[in-house]
Short mmCIF file of C-alpha atoms and ligand atoms in Angstrom, two decimals:
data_model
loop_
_atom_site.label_atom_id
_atom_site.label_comp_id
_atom_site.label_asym_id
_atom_site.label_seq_id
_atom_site.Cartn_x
_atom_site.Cartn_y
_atom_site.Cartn_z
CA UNK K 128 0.00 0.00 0.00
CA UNK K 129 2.51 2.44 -0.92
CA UNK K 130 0.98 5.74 -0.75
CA UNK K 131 3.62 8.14 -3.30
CA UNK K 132 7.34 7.86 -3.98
CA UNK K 133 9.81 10.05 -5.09
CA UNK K 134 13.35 10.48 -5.77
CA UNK K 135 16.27 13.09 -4.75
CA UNK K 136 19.36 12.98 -6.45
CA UNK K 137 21.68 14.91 -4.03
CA UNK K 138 24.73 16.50 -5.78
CA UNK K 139 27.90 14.69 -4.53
CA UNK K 140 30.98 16.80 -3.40
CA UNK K 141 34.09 16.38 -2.93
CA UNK K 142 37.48 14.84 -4.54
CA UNK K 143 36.89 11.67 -3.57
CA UNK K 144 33.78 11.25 -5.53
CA UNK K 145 35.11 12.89 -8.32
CA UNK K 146 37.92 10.33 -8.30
CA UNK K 147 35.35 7.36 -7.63
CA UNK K 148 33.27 8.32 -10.81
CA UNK K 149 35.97 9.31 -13.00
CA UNK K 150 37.35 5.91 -11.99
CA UNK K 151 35.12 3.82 -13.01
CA UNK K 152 34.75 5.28 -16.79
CA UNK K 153 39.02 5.92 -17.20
CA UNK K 154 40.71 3.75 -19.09
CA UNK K 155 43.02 0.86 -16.95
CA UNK K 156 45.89 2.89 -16.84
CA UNK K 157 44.45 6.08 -15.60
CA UNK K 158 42.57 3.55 -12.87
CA UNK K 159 46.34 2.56 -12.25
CA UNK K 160 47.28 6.08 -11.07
CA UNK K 161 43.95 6.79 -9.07
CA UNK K 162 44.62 3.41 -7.07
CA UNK K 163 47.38 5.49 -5.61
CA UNK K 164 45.71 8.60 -5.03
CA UNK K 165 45.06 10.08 -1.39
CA UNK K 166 43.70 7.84 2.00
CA UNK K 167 40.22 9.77 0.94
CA UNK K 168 39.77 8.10 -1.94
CA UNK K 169 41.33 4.51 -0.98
CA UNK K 170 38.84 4.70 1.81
CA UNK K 171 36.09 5.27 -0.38
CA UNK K 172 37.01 1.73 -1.59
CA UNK K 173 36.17 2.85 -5.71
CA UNK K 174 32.78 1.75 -5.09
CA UNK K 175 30.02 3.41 -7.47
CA UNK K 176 27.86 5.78 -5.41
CA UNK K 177 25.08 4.00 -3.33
CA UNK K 178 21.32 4.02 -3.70
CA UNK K 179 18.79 4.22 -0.49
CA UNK K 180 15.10 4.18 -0.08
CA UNK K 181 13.24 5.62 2.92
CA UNK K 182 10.10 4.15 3.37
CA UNK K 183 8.20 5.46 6.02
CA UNK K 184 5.76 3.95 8.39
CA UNK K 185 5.00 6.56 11.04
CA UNK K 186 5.64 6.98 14.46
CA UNK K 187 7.06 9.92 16.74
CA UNK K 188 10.19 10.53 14.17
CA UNK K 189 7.41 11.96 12.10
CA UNK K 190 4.71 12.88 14.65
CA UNK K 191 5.00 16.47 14.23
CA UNK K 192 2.16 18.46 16.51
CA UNK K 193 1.31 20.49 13.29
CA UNK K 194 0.88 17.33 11.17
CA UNK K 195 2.91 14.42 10.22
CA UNK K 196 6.21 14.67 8.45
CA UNK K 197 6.15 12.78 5.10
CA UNK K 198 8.94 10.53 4.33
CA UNK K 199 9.88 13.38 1.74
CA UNK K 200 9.80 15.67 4.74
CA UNK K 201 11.75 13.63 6.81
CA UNK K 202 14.54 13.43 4.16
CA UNK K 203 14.46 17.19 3.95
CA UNK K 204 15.87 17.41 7.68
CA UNK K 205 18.76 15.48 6.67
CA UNK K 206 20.41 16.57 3.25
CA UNK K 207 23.64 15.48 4.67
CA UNK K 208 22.43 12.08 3.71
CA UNK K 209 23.31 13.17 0.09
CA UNK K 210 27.10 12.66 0.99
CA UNK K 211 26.37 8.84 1.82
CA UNK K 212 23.88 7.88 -1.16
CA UNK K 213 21.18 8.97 -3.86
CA UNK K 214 18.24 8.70 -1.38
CA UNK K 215 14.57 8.12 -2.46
CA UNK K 216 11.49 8.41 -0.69
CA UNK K 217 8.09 6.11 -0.15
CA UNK K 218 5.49 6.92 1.97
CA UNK K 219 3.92 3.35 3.24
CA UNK K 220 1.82 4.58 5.89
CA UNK K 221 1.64 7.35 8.81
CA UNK K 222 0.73 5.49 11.58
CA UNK K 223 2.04 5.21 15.52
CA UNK K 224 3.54 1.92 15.83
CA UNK K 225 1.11 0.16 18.00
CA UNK K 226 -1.46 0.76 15.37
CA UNK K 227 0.51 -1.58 12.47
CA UNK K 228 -0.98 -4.36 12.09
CA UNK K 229 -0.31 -8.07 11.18
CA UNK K 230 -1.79 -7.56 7.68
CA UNK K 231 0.56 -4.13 7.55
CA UNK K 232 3.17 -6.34 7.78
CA UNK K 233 2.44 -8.97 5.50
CA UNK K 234 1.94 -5.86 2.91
CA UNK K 235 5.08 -4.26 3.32
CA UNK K 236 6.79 -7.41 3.74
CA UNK K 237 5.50 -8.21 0.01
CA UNK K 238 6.31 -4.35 -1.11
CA UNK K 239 10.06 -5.05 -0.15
CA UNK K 240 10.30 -8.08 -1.47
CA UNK K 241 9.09 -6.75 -4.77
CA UNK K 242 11.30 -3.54 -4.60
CA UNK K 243 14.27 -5.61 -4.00
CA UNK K 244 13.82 -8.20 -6.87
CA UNK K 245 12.49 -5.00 -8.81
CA UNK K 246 15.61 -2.63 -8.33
CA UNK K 247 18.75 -4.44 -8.63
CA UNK K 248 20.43 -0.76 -8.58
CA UNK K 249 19.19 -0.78 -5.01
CA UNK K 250 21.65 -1.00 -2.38
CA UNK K 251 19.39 -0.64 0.69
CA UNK K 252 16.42 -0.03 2.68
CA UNK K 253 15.40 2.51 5.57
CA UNK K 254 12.21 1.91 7.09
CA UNK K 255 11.32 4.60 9.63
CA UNK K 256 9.60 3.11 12.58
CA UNK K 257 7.28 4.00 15.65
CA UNK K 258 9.83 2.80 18.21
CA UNK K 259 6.87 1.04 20.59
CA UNK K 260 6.56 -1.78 18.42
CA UNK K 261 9.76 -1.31 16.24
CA UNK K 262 11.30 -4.19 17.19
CA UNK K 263 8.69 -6.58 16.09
CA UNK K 264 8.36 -5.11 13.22
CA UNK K 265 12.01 -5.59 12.56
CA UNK K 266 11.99 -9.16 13.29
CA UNK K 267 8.93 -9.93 10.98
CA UNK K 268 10.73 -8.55 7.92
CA UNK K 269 14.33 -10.18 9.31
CA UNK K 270 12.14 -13.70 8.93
CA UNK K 271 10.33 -12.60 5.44
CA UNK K 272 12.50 -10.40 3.49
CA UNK K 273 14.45 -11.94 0.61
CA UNK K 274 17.32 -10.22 0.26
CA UNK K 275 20.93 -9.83 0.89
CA UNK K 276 20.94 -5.93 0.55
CA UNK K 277 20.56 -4.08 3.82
CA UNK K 278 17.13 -2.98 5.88
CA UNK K 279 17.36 -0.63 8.82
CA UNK K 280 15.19 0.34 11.12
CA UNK K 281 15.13 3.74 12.31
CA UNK K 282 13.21 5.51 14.80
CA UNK K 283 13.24 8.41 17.34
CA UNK K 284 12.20 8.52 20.81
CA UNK K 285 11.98 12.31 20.82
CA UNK K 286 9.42 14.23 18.40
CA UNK K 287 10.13 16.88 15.53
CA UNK K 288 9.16 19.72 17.51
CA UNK K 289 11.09 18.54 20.86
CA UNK K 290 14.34 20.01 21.50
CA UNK K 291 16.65 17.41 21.19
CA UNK K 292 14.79 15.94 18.73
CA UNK K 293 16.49 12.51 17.78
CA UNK K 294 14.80 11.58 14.46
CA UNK K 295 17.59 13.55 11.79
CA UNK K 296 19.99 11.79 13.86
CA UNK K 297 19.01 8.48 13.94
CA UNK K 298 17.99 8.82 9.89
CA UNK K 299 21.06 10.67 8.77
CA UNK K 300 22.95 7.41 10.53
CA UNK K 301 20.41 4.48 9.21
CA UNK K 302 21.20 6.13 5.45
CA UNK K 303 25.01 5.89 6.17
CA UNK K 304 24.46 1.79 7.32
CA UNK K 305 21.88 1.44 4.71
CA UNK K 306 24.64 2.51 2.14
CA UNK K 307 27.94 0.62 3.88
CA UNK K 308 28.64 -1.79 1.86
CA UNK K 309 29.44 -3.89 5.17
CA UNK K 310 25.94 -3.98 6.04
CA UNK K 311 25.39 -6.65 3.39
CA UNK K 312 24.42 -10.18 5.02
CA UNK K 313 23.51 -9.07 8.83
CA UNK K 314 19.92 -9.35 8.19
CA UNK K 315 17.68 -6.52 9.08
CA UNK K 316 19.15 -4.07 11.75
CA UNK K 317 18.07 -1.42 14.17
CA UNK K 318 19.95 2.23 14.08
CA UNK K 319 19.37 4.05 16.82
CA UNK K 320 21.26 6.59 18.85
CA UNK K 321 24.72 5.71 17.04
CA UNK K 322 24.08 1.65 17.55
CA UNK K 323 23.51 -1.11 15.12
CA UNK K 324 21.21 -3.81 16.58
CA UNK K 325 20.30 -7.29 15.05
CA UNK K 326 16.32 -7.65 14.44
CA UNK K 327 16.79 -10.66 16.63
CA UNK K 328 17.85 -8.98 19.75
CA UNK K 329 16.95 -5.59 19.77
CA UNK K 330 14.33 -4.43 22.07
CA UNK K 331 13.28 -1.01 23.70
CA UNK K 332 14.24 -1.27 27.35
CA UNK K 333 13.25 1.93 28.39
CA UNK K 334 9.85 4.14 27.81
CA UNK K 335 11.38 7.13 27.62
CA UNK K 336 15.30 7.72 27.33
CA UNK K 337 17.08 8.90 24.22
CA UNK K 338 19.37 5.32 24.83
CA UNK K 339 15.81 3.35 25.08
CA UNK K 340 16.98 0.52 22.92
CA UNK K 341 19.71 -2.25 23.61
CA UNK K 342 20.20 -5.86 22.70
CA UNK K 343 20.65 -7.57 26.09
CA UNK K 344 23.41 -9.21 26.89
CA UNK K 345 24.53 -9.94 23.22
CA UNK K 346 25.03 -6.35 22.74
CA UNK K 347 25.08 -4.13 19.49
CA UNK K 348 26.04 -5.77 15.71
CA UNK K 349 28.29 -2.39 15.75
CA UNK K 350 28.47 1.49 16.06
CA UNK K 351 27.87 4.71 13.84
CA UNK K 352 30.96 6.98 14.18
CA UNK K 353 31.51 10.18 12.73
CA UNK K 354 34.17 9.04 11.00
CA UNK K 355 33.00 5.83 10.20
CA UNK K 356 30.82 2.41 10.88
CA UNK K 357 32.24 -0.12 12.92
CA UNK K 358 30.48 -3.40 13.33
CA UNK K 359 31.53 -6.05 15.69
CA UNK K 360 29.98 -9.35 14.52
CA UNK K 361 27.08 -11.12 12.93
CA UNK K 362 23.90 -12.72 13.01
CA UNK K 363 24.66 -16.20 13.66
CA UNK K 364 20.76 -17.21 13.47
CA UNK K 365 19.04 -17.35 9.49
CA UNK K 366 17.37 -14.84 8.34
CA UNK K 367 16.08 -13.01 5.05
CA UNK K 368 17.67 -14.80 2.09
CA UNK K 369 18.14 -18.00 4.13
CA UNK K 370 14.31 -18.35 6.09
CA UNK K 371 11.70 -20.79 4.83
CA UNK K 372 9.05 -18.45 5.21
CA UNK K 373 7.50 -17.11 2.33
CA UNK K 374 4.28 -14.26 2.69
CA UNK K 375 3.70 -13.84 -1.43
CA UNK K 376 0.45 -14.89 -1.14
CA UNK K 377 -0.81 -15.03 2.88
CA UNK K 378 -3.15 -12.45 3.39
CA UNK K 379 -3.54 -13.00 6.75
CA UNK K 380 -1.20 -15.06 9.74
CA UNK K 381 -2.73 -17.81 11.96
CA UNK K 382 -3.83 -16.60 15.90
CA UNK K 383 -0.92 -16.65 18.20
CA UNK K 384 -1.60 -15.03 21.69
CA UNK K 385 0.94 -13.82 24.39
CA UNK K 386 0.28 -14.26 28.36
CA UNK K 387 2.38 -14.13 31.27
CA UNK K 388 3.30 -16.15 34.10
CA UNK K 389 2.94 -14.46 37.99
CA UNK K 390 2.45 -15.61 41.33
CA UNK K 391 -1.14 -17.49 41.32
CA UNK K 392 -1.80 -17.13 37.84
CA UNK K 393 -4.26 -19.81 36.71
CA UNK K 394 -4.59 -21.58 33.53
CA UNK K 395 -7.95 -19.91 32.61
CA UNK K 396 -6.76 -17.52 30.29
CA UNK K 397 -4.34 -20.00 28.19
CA UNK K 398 -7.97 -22.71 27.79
CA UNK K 399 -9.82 -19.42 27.10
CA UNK K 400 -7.45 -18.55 24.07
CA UNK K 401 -8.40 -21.84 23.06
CA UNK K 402 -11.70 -21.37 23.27
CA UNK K 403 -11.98 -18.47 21.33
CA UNK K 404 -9.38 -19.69 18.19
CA UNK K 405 -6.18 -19.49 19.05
CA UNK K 406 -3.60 -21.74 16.84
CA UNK K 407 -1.28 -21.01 19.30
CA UNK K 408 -0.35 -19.60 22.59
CA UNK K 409 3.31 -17.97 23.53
CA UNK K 410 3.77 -17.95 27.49
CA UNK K 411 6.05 -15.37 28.88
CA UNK K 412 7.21 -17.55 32.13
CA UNK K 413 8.96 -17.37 35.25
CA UNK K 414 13.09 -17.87 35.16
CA UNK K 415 14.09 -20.51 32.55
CA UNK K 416 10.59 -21.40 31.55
CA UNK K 417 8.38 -22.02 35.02
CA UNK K 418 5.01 -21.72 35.03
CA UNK K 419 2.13 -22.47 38.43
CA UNK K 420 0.79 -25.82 38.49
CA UNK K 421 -2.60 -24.75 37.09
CA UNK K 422 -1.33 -22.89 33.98
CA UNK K 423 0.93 -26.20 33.17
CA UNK K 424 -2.04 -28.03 33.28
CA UNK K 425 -4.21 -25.84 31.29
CA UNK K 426 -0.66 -25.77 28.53
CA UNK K 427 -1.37 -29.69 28.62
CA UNK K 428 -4.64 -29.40 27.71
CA UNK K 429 -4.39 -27.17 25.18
CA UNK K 430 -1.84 -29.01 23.48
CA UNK K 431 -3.64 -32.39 23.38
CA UNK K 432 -6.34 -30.14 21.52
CA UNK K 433 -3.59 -29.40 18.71
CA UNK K 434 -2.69 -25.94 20.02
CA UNK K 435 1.16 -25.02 19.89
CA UNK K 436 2.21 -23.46 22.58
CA UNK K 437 5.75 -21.73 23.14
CA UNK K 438 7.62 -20.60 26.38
CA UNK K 439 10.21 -17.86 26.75
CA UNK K 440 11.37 -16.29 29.71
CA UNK K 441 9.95 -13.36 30.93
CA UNK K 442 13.37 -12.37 32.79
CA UNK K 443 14.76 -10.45 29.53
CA UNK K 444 17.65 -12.31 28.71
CA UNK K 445 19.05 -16.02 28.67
CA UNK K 446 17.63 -19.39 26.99
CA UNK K 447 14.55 -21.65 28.14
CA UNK K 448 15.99 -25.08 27.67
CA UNK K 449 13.88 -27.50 25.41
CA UNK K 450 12.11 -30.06 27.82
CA UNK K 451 10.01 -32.28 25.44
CA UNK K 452 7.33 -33.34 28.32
CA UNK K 453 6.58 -32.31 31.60
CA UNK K 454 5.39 -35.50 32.70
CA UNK K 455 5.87 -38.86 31.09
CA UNK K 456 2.96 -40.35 29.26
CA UNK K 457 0.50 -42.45 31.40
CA UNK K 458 1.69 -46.31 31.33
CA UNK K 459 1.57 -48.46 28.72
CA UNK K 460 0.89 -45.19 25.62
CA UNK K 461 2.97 -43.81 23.44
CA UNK K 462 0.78 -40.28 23.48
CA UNK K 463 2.52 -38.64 20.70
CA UNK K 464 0.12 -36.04 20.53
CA UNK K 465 1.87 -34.15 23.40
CA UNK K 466 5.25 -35.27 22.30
CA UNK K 467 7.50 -32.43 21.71
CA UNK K 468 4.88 -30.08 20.67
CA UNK K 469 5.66 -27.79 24.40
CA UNK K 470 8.33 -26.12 22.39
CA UNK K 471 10.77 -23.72 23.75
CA UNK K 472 11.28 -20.00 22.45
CA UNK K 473 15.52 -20.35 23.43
CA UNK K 474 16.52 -16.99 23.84
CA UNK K 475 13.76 -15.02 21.74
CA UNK K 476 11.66 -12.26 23.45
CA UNK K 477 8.05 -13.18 24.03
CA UNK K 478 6.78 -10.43 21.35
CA UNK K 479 9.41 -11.87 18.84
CA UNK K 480 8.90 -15.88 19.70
CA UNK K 481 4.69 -14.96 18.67
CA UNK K 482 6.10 -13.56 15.35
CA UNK K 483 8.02 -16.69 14.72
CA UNK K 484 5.30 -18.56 16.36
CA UNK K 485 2.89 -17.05 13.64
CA UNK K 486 4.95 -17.60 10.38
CA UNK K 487 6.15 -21.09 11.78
CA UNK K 488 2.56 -22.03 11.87
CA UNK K 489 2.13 -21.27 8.31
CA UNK K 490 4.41 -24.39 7.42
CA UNK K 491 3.08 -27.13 10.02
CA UNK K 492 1.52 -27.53 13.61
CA UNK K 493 3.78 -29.82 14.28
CA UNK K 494 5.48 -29.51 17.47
CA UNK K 495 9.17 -30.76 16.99
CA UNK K 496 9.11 -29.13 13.41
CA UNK K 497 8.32 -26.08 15.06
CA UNK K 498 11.32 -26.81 17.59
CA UNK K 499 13.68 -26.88 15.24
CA UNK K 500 12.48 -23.52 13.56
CA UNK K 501 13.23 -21.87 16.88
CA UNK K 502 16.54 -23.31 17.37
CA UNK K 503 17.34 -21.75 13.80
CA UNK K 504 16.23 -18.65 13.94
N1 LIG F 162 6.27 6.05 20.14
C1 LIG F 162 5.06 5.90 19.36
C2 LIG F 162 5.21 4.76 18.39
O1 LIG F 162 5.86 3.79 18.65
C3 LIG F 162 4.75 7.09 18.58
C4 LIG F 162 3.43 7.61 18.76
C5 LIG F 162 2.93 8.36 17.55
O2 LIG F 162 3.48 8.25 16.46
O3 LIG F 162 1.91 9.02 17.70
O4 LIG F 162 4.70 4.77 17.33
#
């Protein structure tokens, strides 16, 4: 549902790009004597000048008092971005994040996917983001977007009218990854005050500071210097290119739910998600996957009615080992309907483990199968 589009060519500056484009039309020798030109030019790495799209969703990085900022708008605030790339704008929607929904994503899933096998000239992606729900959002396209080119996530924490205001920032820097060549391969990645997260284990920590977002104990993929963009590691889990999930043609995702584990909770609310339709329920548990009595019965239950049902930790951080049953079958039967199917979310976030929960669901309902999945990704 790409509302309009548009494209700014920002004039480049400078004697390094001069030397980059007059490189690559020169004749070999003339290439021979810019190879030893100055550092500026050598760290430019001859590489043809990059091409970025800002696609914009929403959220207080646009949520001017007088109106919303359009992408174009947004773009505007930052013509320093014309050093790093050609940048082009698409407006996708204008929404706060917690009102995106499931079919949102499966649409702008599909519109990337289609840009990227569209524009081979393409070098990257920056989608700007409400930062509530930002890190879902990142996650679903990490798991559904087919591409080795780079998507960043951008958002601000701060509005356009605040002082302080943290959205120019945090897009001049997602333009810069977007066009780094190194950004190739890490999967889909959060920019936000000078970090680079990985979709997988980024999350907003904090309601209100400028340094909201963080990635655990993992920490950040890398940093966004003035001078330059250093990243640390990788991804080790698939993602993009590599998933088995394909959205061409869902229009909508199967029912997952999300509840919590507390002191006394019962199991009413996980056989009421049953009741009303849930394919499956993600439980947000105590320490390394504990849940009270009642709501481990009322998991058993559910999942002898052919209801997948997923536990994380709700502690923030660490793995919940995979423990195939909670109590052996009865004597005598092989019960494989419960086999395996209690599957654990390993170190995913509850939010993220009902994302993978939802596109896992569109393959099978089988429990182990579904195991697997979350010891890949
Ligand atoms: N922080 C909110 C969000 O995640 C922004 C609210 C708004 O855009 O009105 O989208």
């Amino acid at each position: 549902m790409p509302m309009a589009s548009r494209r700014i060519r920002y004039s480049s500056c400078g004697l390094a790009r001069t030397a980059i484009r007059l490189r690559r039309w020169l004749p070999a020798a003339a290439g021979v004597w810019l190879a030893t030109a100055p550092a500026a030019v050598e760290a430019a790495q001859f590489r043809p000048r990059a091409t970025v799209r800002v696609v914009a969703t929403g959220g207080t990085i646009a949520n001017h008092p007088d109106g919303r900022l359009t992408a174009h708008e947004l773009t505007d605030l930052v013509p320093a971005a014309g050093r790093y790339a050609d940048v082009e704008t698409e407006q996708f929607a204008n929404l706060p994040s917690s009102s995106l929904t499931v079919e949102h994503w499966l649409a702008l899933a599909r519109r990337l996917n289609r840009l990227f096998s569209a524009r081979r000239d393409l070098d990257g992606v920056v989608l700007t983001s409400g930062t509530d729900t930002l890190e879902e959002t990142a996650y679903f396209l990490h798991l559904t977007v087919k591409t080795d080119r780079s998507i960043v996530v951008v958002g601000a924490m701060r509005p356009p009218n605040a002082p302080g205001y943290d959205g120019a920032a945090n897009l001049l820097d997602a333009v810069r990854v977007a066009a780094a060549p190194a950004s190739r391969n890490r999967g889909v990645v959060v920019v936000v005050n000078g970090e680079i997260h990985a979709a997988r284990d980024v999350r907003k920590a904090h309601a209100q500071r400028l340094d909201s977002f963080d990635s655990g104990r993992n920490g950040v993929l890398g940093v966004v210097d003035a001078d330059r963009i250093e990243y640390y590691r990788r991804p080790t889990r698939r993602h993009t290119r590599r998933t088995e999930f394909d959205v061409a043609r869902l229009d909508r995702l199967p029912r997952v739910v999300l509840l919590t584990s507390y002191v006394g909770a019962s199991g009413d609310l996980i056989r009421a998600a049953r009741d009303l339709g849930a394919d499956g329920v993600v439980v947000a548990a105590a320490g390394a996957g504990a849940t009270t009595p009642d709501q481990a019965d009322a998991i058993d239950e559910v999942i002898a009615d052919g209801i997948v049902v997923v536990i994380t930790t709700r502690t923030g951080g660490g793995r919940v080992p995979a423990r195939l049953r909670r109590v052996p079958p009865p004597a005598g039967t092989a019960d494989p309907r419960g086999a395996g199917r209690r599957v654990s979310g390993e170190s995913l976030s509850a939010v993220k483990a009902r994302v993978l929960l939802m596109l896992a669901l569109t393959r099978t309902r089988d429990g182990a199968e579904i195991q697997r999945m979350f010891t890949m990704y």
